[in-house]
XYZ file of C-alpha atoms in Angstrom:
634
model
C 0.000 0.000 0.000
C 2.542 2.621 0.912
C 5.345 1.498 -1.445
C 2.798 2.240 -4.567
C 2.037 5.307 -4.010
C 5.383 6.449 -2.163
C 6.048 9.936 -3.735
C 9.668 10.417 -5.754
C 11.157 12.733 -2.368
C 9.850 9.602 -0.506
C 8.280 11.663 2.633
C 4.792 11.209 3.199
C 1.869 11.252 5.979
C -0.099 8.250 7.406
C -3.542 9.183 8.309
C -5.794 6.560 10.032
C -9.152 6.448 11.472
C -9.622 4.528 15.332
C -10.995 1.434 13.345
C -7.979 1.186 10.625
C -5.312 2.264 13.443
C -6.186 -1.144 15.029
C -5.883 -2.845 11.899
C -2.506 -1.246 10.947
C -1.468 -2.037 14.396
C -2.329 -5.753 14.499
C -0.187 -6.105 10.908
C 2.617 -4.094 11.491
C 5.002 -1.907 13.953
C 5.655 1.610 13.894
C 9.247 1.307 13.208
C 8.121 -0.802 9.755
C 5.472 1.922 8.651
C 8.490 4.200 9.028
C 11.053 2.502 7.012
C 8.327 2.456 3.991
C 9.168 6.606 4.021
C 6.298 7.223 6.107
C 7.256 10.904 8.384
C 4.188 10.935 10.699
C 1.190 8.690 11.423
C -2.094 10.629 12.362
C -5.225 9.847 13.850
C -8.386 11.144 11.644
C -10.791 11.980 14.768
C -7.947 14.472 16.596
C -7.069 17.966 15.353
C -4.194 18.313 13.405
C -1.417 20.619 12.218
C -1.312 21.270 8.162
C 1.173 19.909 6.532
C 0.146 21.279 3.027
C 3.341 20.576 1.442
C 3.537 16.674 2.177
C 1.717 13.805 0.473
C -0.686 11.943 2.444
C -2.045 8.132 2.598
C -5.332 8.033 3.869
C -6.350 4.419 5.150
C -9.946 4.372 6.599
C -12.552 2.439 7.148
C -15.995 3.403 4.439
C -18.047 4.863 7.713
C -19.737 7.986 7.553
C -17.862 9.386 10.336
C -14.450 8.766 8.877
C -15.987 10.470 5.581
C -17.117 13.344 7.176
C -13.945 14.186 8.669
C -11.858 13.428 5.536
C -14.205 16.043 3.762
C -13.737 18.515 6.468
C -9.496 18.184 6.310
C -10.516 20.065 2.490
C -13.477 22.003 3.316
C -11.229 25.044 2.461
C -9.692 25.276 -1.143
C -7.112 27.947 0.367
C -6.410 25.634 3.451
C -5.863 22.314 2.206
C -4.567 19.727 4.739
C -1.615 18.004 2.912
C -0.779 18.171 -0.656
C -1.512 14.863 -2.850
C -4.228 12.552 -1.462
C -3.600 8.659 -1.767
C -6.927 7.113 -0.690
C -7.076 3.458 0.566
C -10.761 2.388 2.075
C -10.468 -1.223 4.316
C -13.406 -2.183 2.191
C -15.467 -1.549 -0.454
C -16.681 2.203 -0.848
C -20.364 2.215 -1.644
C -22.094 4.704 -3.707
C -23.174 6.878 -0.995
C -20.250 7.700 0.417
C -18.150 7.804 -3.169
C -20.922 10.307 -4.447
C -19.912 12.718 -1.024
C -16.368 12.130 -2.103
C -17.297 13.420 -5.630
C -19.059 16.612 -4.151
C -15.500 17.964 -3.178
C -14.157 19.346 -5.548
C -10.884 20.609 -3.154
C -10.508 17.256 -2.280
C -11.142 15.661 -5.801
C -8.596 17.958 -7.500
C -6.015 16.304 -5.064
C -6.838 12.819 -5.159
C -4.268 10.854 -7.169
C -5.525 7.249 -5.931
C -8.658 5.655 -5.012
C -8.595 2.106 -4.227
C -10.393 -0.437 -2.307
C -8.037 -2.283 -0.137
C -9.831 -5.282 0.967
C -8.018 -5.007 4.487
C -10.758 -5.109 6.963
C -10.190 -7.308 9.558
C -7.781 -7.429 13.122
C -5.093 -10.378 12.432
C -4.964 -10.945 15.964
C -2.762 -13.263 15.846
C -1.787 -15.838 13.396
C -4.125 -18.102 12.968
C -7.471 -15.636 14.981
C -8.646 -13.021 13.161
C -12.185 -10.742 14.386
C -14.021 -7.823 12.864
C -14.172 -5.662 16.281
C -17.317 -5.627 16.220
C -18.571 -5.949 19.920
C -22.161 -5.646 19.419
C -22.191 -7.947 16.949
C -23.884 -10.639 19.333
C -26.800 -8.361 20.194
C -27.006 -7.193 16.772
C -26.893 -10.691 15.037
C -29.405 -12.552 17.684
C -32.339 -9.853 18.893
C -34.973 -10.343 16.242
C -36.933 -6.818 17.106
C -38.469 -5.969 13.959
C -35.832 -3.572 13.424
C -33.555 -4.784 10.463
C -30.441 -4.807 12.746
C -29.737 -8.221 12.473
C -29.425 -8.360 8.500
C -27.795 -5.270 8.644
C -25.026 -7.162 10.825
C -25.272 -10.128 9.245
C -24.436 -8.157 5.364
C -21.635 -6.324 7.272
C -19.922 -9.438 8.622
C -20.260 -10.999 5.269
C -18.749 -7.836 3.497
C -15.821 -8.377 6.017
C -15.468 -12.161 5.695
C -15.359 -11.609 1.560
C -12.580 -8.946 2.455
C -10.480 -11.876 4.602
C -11.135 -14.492 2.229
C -9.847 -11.893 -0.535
C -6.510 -11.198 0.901
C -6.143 -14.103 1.473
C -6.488 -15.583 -2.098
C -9.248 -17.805 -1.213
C -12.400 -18.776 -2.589
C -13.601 -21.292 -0.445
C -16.188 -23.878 -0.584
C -18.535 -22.953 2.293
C -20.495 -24.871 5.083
C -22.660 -23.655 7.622
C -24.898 -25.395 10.752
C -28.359 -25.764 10.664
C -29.032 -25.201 13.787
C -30.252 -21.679 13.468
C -31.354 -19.759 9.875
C -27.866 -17.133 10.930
C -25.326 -18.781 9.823
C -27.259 -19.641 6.522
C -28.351 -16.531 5.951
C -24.625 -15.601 6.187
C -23.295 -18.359 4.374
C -25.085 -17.390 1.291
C -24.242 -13.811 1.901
C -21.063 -14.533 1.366
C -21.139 -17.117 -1.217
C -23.064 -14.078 -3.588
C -20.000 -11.574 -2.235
C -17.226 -13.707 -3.393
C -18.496 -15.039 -6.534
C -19.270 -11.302 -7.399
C -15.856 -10.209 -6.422
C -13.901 -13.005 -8.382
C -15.952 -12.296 -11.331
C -15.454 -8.513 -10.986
C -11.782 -9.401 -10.554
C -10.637 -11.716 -13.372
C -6.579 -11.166 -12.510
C -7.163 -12.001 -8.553
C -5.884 -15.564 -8.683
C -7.023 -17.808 -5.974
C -5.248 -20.963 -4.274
C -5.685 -24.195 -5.984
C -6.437 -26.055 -3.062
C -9.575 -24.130 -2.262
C -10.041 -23.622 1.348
C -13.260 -24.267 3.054
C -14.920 -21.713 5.399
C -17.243 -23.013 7.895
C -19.572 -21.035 9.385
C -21.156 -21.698 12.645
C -22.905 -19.354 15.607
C -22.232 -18.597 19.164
C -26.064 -20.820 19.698
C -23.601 -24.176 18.795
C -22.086 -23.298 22.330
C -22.976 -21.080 24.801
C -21.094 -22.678 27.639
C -17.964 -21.521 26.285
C -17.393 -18.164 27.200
C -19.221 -18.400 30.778
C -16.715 -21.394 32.024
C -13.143 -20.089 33.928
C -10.271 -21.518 32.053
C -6.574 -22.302 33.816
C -4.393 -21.416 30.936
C -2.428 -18.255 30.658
C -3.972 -16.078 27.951
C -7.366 -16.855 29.148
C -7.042 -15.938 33.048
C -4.864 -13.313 31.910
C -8.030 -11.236 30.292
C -11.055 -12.966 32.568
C -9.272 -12.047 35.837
C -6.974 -9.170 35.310
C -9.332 -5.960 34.990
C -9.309 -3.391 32.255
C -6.389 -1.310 32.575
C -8.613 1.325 32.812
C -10.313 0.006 36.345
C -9.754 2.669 38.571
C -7.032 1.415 41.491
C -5.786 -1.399 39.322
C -2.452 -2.245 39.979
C -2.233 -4.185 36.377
C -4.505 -4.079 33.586
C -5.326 -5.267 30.099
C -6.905 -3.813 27.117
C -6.583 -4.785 23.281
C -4.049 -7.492 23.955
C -1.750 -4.088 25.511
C -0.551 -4.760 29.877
C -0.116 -2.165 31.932
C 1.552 -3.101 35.145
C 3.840 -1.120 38.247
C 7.207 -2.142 38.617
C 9.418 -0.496 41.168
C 12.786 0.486 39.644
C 16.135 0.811 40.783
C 15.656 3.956 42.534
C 12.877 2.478 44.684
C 9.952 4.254 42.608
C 6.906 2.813 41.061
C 7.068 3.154 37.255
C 4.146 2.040 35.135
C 4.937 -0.145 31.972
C 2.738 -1.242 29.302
C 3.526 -4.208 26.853
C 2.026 -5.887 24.004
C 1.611 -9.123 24.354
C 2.414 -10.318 20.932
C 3.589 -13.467 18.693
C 7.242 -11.734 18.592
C 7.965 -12.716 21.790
C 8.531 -15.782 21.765
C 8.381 -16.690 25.577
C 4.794 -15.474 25.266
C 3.743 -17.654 22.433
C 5.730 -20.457 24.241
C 3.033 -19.672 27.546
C 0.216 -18.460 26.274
C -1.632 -21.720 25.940
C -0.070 -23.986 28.976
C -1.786 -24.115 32.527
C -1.029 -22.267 34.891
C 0.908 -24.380 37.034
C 3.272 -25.104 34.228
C 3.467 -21.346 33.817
C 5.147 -20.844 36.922
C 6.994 -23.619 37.127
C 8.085 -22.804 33.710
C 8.907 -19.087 34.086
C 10.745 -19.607 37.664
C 12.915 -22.381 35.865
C 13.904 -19.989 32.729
C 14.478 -17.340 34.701
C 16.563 -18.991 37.443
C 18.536 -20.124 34.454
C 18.756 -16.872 33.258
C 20.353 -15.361 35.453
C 23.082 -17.954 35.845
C 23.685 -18.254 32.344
C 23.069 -15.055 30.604
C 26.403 -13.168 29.262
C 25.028 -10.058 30.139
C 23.265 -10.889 33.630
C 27.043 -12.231 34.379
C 28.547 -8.790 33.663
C 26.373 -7.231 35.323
C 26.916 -9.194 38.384
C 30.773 -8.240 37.635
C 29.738 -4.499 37.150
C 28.412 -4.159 40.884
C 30.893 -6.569 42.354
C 33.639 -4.109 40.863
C 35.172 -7.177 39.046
C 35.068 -5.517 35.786
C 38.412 -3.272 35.183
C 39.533 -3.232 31.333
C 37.741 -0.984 28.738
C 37.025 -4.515 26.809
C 35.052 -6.066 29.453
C 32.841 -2.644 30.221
C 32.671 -2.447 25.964
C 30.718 -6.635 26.437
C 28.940 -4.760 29.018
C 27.880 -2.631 26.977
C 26.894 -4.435 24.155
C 24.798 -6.966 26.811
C 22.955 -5.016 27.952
C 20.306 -4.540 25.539
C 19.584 -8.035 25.082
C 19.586 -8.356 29.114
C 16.893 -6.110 29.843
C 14.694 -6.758 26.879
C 14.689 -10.854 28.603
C 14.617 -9.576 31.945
C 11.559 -7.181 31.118
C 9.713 -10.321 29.755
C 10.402 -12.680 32.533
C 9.520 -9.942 34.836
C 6.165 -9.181 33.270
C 5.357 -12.935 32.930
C 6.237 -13.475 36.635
C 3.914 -10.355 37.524
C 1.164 -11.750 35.329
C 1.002 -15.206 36.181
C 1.398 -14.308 39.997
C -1.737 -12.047 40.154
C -3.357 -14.614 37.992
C -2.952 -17.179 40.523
C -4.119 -14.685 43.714
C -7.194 -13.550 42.228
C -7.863 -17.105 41.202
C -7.398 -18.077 44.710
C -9.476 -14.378 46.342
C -12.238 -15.492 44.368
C -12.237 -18.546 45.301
C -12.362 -19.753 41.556
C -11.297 -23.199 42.236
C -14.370 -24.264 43.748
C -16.293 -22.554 40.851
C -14.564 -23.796 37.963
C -14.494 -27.758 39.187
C -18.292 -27.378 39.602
C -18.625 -25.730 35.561
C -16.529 -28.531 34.348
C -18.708 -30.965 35.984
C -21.667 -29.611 34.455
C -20.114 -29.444 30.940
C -18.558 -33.261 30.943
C -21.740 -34.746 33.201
C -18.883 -36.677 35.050
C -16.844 -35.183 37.987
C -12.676 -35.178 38.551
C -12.667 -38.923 38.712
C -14.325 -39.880 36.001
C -17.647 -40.739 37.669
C -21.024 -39.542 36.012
C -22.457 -37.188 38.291
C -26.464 -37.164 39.033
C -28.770 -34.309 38.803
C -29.643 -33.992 43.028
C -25.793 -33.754 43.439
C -25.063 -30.926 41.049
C -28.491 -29.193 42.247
C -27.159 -29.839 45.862
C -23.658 -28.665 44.901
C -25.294 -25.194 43.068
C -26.981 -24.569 46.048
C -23.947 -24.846 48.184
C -22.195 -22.253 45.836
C -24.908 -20.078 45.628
C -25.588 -19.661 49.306
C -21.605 -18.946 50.193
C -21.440 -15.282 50.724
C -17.854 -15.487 50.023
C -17.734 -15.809 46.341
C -18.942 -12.978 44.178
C -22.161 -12.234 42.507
C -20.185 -12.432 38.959
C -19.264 -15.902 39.906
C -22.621 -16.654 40.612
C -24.662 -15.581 37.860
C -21.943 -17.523 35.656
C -22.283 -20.629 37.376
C -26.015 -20.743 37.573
C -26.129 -19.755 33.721
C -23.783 -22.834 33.093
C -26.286 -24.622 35.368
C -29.509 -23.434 33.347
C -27.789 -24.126 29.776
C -26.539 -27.864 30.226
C -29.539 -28.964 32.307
C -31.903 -27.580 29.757
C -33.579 -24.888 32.413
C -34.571 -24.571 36.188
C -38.376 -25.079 37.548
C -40.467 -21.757 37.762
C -40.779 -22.693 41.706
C -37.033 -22.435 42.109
C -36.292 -19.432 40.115
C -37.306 -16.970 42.844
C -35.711 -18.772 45.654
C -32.575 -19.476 43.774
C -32.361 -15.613 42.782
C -32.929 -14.840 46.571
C -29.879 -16.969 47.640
C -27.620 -15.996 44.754
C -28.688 -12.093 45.874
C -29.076 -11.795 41.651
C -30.585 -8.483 40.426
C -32.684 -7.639 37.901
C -30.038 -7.295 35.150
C -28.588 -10.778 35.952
C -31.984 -12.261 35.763
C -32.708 -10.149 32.151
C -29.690 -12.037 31.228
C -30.738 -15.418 32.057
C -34.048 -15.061 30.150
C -32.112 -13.464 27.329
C -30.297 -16.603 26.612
C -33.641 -17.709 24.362
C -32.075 -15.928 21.965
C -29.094 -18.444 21.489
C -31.813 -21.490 21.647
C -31.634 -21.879 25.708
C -34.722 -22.079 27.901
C -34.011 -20.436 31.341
C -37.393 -22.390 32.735
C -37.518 -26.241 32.269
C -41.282 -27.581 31.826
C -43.275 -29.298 33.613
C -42.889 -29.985 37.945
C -40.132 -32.277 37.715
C -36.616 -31.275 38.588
C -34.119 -30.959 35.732
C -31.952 -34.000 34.203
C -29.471 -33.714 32.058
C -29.337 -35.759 28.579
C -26.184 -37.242 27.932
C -26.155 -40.619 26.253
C -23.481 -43.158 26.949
C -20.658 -42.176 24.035
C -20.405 -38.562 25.377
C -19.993 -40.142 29.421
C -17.705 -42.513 27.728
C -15.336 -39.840 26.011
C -16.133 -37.754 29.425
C -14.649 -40.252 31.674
C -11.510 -41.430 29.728
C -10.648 -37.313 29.182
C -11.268 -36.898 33.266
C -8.726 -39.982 33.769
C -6.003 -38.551 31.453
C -5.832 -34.777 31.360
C -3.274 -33.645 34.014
C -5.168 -30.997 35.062
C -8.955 -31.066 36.490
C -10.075 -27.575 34.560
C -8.780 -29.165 31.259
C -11.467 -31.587 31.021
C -14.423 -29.445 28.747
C -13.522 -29.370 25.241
C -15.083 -26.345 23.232
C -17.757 -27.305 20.526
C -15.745 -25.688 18.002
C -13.030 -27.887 18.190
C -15.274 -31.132 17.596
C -17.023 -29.524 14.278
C -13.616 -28.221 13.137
C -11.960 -31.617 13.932
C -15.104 -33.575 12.520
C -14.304 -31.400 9.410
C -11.078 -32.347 8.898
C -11.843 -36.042 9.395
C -14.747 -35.873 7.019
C -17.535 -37.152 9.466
C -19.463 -33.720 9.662
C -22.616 -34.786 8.214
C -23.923 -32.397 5.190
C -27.482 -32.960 6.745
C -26.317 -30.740 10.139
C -23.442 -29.229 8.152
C -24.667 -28.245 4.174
C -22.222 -26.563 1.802
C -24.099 -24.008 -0.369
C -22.313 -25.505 -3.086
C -21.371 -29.591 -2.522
C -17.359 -29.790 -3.916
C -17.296 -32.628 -6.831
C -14.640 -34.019 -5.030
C -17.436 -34.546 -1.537
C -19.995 -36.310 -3.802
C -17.699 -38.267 -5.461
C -16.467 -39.686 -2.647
C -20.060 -40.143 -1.012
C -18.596 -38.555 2.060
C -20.520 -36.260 4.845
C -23.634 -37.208 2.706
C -26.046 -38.005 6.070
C -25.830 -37.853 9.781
C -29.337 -40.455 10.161
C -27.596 -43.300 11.461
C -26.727 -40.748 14.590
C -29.786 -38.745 14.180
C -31.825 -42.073 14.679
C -30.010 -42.993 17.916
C -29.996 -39.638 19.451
C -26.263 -39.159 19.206
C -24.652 -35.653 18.992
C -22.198 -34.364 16.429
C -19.046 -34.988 19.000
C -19.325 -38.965 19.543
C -19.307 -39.469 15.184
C -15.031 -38.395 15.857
C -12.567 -40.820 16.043
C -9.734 -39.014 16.692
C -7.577 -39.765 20.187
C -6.887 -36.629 21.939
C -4.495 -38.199 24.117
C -1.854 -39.260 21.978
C 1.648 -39.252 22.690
C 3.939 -36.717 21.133
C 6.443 -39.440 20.098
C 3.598 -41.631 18.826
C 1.700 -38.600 16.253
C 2.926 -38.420 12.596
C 4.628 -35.942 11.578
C 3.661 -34.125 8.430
C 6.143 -34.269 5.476
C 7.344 -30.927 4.082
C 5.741 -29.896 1.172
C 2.284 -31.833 2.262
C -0.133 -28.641 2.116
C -3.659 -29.532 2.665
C -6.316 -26.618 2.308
C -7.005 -24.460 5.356
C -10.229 -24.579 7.325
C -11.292 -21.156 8.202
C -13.860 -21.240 10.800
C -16.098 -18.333 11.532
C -17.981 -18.134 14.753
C -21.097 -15.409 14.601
C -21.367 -13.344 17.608
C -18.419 -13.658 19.649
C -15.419 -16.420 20.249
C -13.271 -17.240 23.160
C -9.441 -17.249 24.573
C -10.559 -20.868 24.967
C -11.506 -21.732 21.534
C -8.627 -19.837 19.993
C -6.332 -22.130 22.164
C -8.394 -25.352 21.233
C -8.089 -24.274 17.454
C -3.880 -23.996 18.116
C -4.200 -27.650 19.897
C -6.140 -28.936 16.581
C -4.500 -27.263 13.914
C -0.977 -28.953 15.911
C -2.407 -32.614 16.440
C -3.416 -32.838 12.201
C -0.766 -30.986 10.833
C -3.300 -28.792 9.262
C -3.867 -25.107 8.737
C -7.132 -24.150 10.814
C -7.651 -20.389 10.974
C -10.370 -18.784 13.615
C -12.470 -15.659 13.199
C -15.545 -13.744 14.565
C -16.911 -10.680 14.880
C -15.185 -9.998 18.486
C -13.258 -11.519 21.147
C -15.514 -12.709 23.868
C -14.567 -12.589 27.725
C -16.930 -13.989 30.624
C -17.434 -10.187 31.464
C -18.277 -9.115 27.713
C -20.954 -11.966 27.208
C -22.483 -11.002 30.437
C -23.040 -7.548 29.797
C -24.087 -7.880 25.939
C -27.040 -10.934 27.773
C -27.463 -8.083 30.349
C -28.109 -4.976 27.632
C -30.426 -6.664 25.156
C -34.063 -6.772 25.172
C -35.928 -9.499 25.966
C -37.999 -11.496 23.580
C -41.379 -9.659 25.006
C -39.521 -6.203 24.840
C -38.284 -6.957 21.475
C -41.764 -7.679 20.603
C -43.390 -4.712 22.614
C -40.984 -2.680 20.207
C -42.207 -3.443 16.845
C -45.617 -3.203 15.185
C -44.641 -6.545 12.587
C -45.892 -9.823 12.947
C -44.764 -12.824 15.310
C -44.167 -14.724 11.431
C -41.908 -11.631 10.429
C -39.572 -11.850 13.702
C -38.197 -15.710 11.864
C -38.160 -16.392 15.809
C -38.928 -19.921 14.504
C -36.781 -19.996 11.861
C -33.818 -18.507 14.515
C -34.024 -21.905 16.957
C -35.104 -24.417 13.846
């Protein structure tokens, strides 16, 4: 982008809008934007100083706002903001906002590029990319009469064409049945490619098509409410937003902000990315806890033994260092020493408050009885009965001592895997968990991802599990070294059922069936487990438990087409770690997206801030058959 339209003097200006900046950011570092001849990045929204004799890329996002504001820098012909304009839009610039464009004549005169960049997306890391697009889960779901929800759902599909575009793929797409979303998506974006590919003949795409799958937060729920005891997840569930007032650490966009006291005995405050150049991180990010610390004491310990320039510096206060050689190794050290000591520091910091707010909370407790309710069998392998995790709720409920956001997360795990609680207990059960009337808006509000906060009828709940998911339960209980490891995210079955070609095309349709999948006769029907009552995850055959000295290693130059799976509404830390897991185990490229990151705290509020179904019909004057509420939970 900036090396074709890099003026001959090779000085220009980088102006980006708060969207684009992130997108810029998640790509690229400052120091590479400025090797490409760029003098100055600048942020569209803030006032800024003319620089009328400079060149200057614009890369924004095709909003209104960011229009409005790129008018306004050439409102006055006499005034202009910067000299040549180079205009680069992270998607495609409809007609309204090209037609404002054309209106300017100040700004036309100076525009010496207009292209549509086909960059609209946060590569979060490298194999998780999201549209941050936090309201996407309210937007997609709430049926209210009010067109928000296709409005979302032609956005997201602009933005997956845009990802599948830059990437060079046109991919054969899938999509569950479980609601009409991810259809309705899925053919979105089936029209959006095939439109863009025939609008752009020379755009070659990779022979080994890809296939994007395309699922909804309604395939699993569970998933963002349950605590996790890996590293990247507790890091952004339990550390607050570095914004909280009083926090002594905080995160926000993947960006720590911690105290340290320095040398000279004062606190200093530090912020750090964590990012996929450091290597340590991407080393941790996934493991447990436990092996965290273990880990990072270890390395460290080492460190400091072994390190050239934690030795001289040992020399340096001990006075042992005399000749001008020895203080020039110094020297030349200490770079590297503080950049690893900074990192093992920060790690140390991170995984330690981890740990003590894990333990203040009294998480433990918590999390052991989530992963009971999401396996139906407890540490030991033994399949747990519906009194005992009813007795066990009520236990956790009742203890003053753990917090109301602990709580409402457990008894929403509750609701969702035993299919609802009896109208007679709802009251009481609020009374003891001291839930308000937000909490209890967001327990009704999980209709709209097919869950029915009130089971029928007078008799207690039980939970449906038939014998191959206890079976896979109890052998995953016995040999996981960790008790909180024991859930597996949804996601990871459908992508691994994928891969193995046992996703059935009844559950799992493409919009267009490859040659290669009828040929073969594979995926064709899931009625054999349909007829039995068996769910998608017992059809796998895959061993999650194999040794690392017993898998197969993948021979070099064996490329198999990527999976890109796209999750509607909202994914987790926990499902972008299962997808790393997957993509390891089958030596095969499996990429994540969605429209946002989900934490525990984000899912809560967006359940918390939407309308209910009877508000969402209150608000409209259409017809029950116009809200699709059927068609949402067929």
């Amino acid at each position: 982008m900036i090396g074709s339209v890099r003026p001959p003097e090779g000085y220009m200006v980088l102006v980006v809008d708060k969207y684009t900046l992130r997108i810029i950011s998640s790509i690229c570092r400052m120091f590479d934007i400025m090797e490409e001849g760029v003098t100055v990045v600048e942020k569209l929204e803030l006032a800024r100083q003319p620089l009328p004799e400079l060149d200057a890329l614009y890369f924004l996002s095709p909003e209104n706002e960011s229009i409005t504001l790129l008018l306004q820098d050439f409102a006055k012909s006499n005034k202009p903001q910067y000299k040549n304009v180079h205009l680069f839009f992270s998607s495609r610039l409809g007609t309204g906002g090209a037609s404002r464009i054309a209106k300017s004549a100040n700004l036309v005169s100076r525009i010496r590029h207009l292209v549509d960049f086909n960059l609209d997306f946060i590569a979060l890391e490298s194999q998780v990319f999201h549209f941050d697009t936090p309201d996407a889960l309210t937007n997609l779901f709430v049926q209210d009469g009010t067109g928000r929800s296709r409005q979302e759902q032609i956005k997201t599909a602009e933005k997956i064409t845009t990802f599948c575009a830059t990437l060079s793929e046109y991919p054969h797409i899938r999509f569950c049945t479980k609601t009409a979303l991810s259809r309705h998506v899925a053919e979105l974006v089936h029209e959006q490619l095939d439109q863009f590919y025939r609008n752009n003949a020379n755009h070659q795409f990779t022979s080994e098509r890809a296939t994007l799958l395309i699922v909804d937060r309604a395939i699993d729920p569970l998933a963002p409410l349950l605590h996790e005891a890996t590293y990247q997840a507790m890091i952004h569930d339990l550390i607050e937003n570095r914004n909280s007032q009083g926090a002594d650490a905080g995160i926000k966009d993947e960006i720590v902000e911690y105290t340290v006291v320095n040398q000279s005995g004062q606190e200093e405050t530090k912020r750090v990315p964590l990012l996929e150049s450091d290597e340590l991180w991407t080393r941790l990010r996934h493991q447990h806890i436990a092996v965290v610390l273990e880990t990072v004491a270890n390395e460290f310990n080492a460190f400091l033994k072994n390190n050239v320039g934690s030795k001289l510096q040992r020399g340096i206060q001990k006075g042992e260092i005399e000749d001008m050689a020895q203080m020039s190794e110094a020297v030349r050290a200490l770079p590297e020493y503080n950049e690893l000591l900074s990192k093992y520091t920060l790690h140390m910091q991170l995984a330690d408050k981890c740990v003590n707010i894990f333990t203040q909370k009294q998480v433990m407790r918590i999390a052991e009885l989530e992963q009971d309710l999401a396996t139906g069998v407890d540490k030991d392998g033994n399949v747990v009965n519906a009194s005992k995790l009813s007795a066990s709720l009520a236990a956790q409920l009742s203890d003053d001592s753990i917090g109301r956001e602990e709580k409402i997360r457990l008894l929403m795990a509750y609701i969702i895997t035993m299919e609802g609680i009896r109208e007679s207990d709802r009251k009481k059960i609020m009374d003891v968990a001291q839930l308000d009337a937000r909490d209890q808006k967001a327990m009704q509000n999980l209709h709209w991802l097919g869950i029915q906060s009130q089971s029928g009828g007078r008799a207690a709940p039980r939970r449906k599990m038939d014998r191959d998911l206890i079976k896979r339960a109890k052998k995953r209980a016995k040999d996981v070294p960790y008790e909180l490891c024991r859930s597996v995210p949804t996601v990871k079955d459908i992508a691994a059922s994928h891969v193995g070609r046992e996703l059935p095309l009844d559950q799992y349709p493409y919009i267009v069936t490859p040659p290669e999948v009828l040929a073969e006769g594979a995926d064709i029907s899931s009625s054999s487990a349909s007829s039995t009552g068996k769910s998608l995850r017992q059809k796998k055959k895959y061993d999650w438990h194999v040794r690392e000295d017993k898998k197969e290693t993948v021979e070099a130059g064996d490329v198999k087409p990527r999976l890109i799976v796209f999750v509607l509404g909202g994914i987790t830390y926990s499902e972008m770690r299962s997808v790393y897991e997957l993509s390891k185990e089958l030596g095969r490229e499996i990429i994540l997206g969605s429209n946002c990151i989900l934490t525990a705290k984000e899912y809560l509020e967006a359940l918390r801030t939407m309308p209910t179904l009877t508000e969402a019909q209150s608000g409209t004057e259409l017809s029950m058959s116009s809200l699709n509420i059927r068609g949402l939970r067929s």
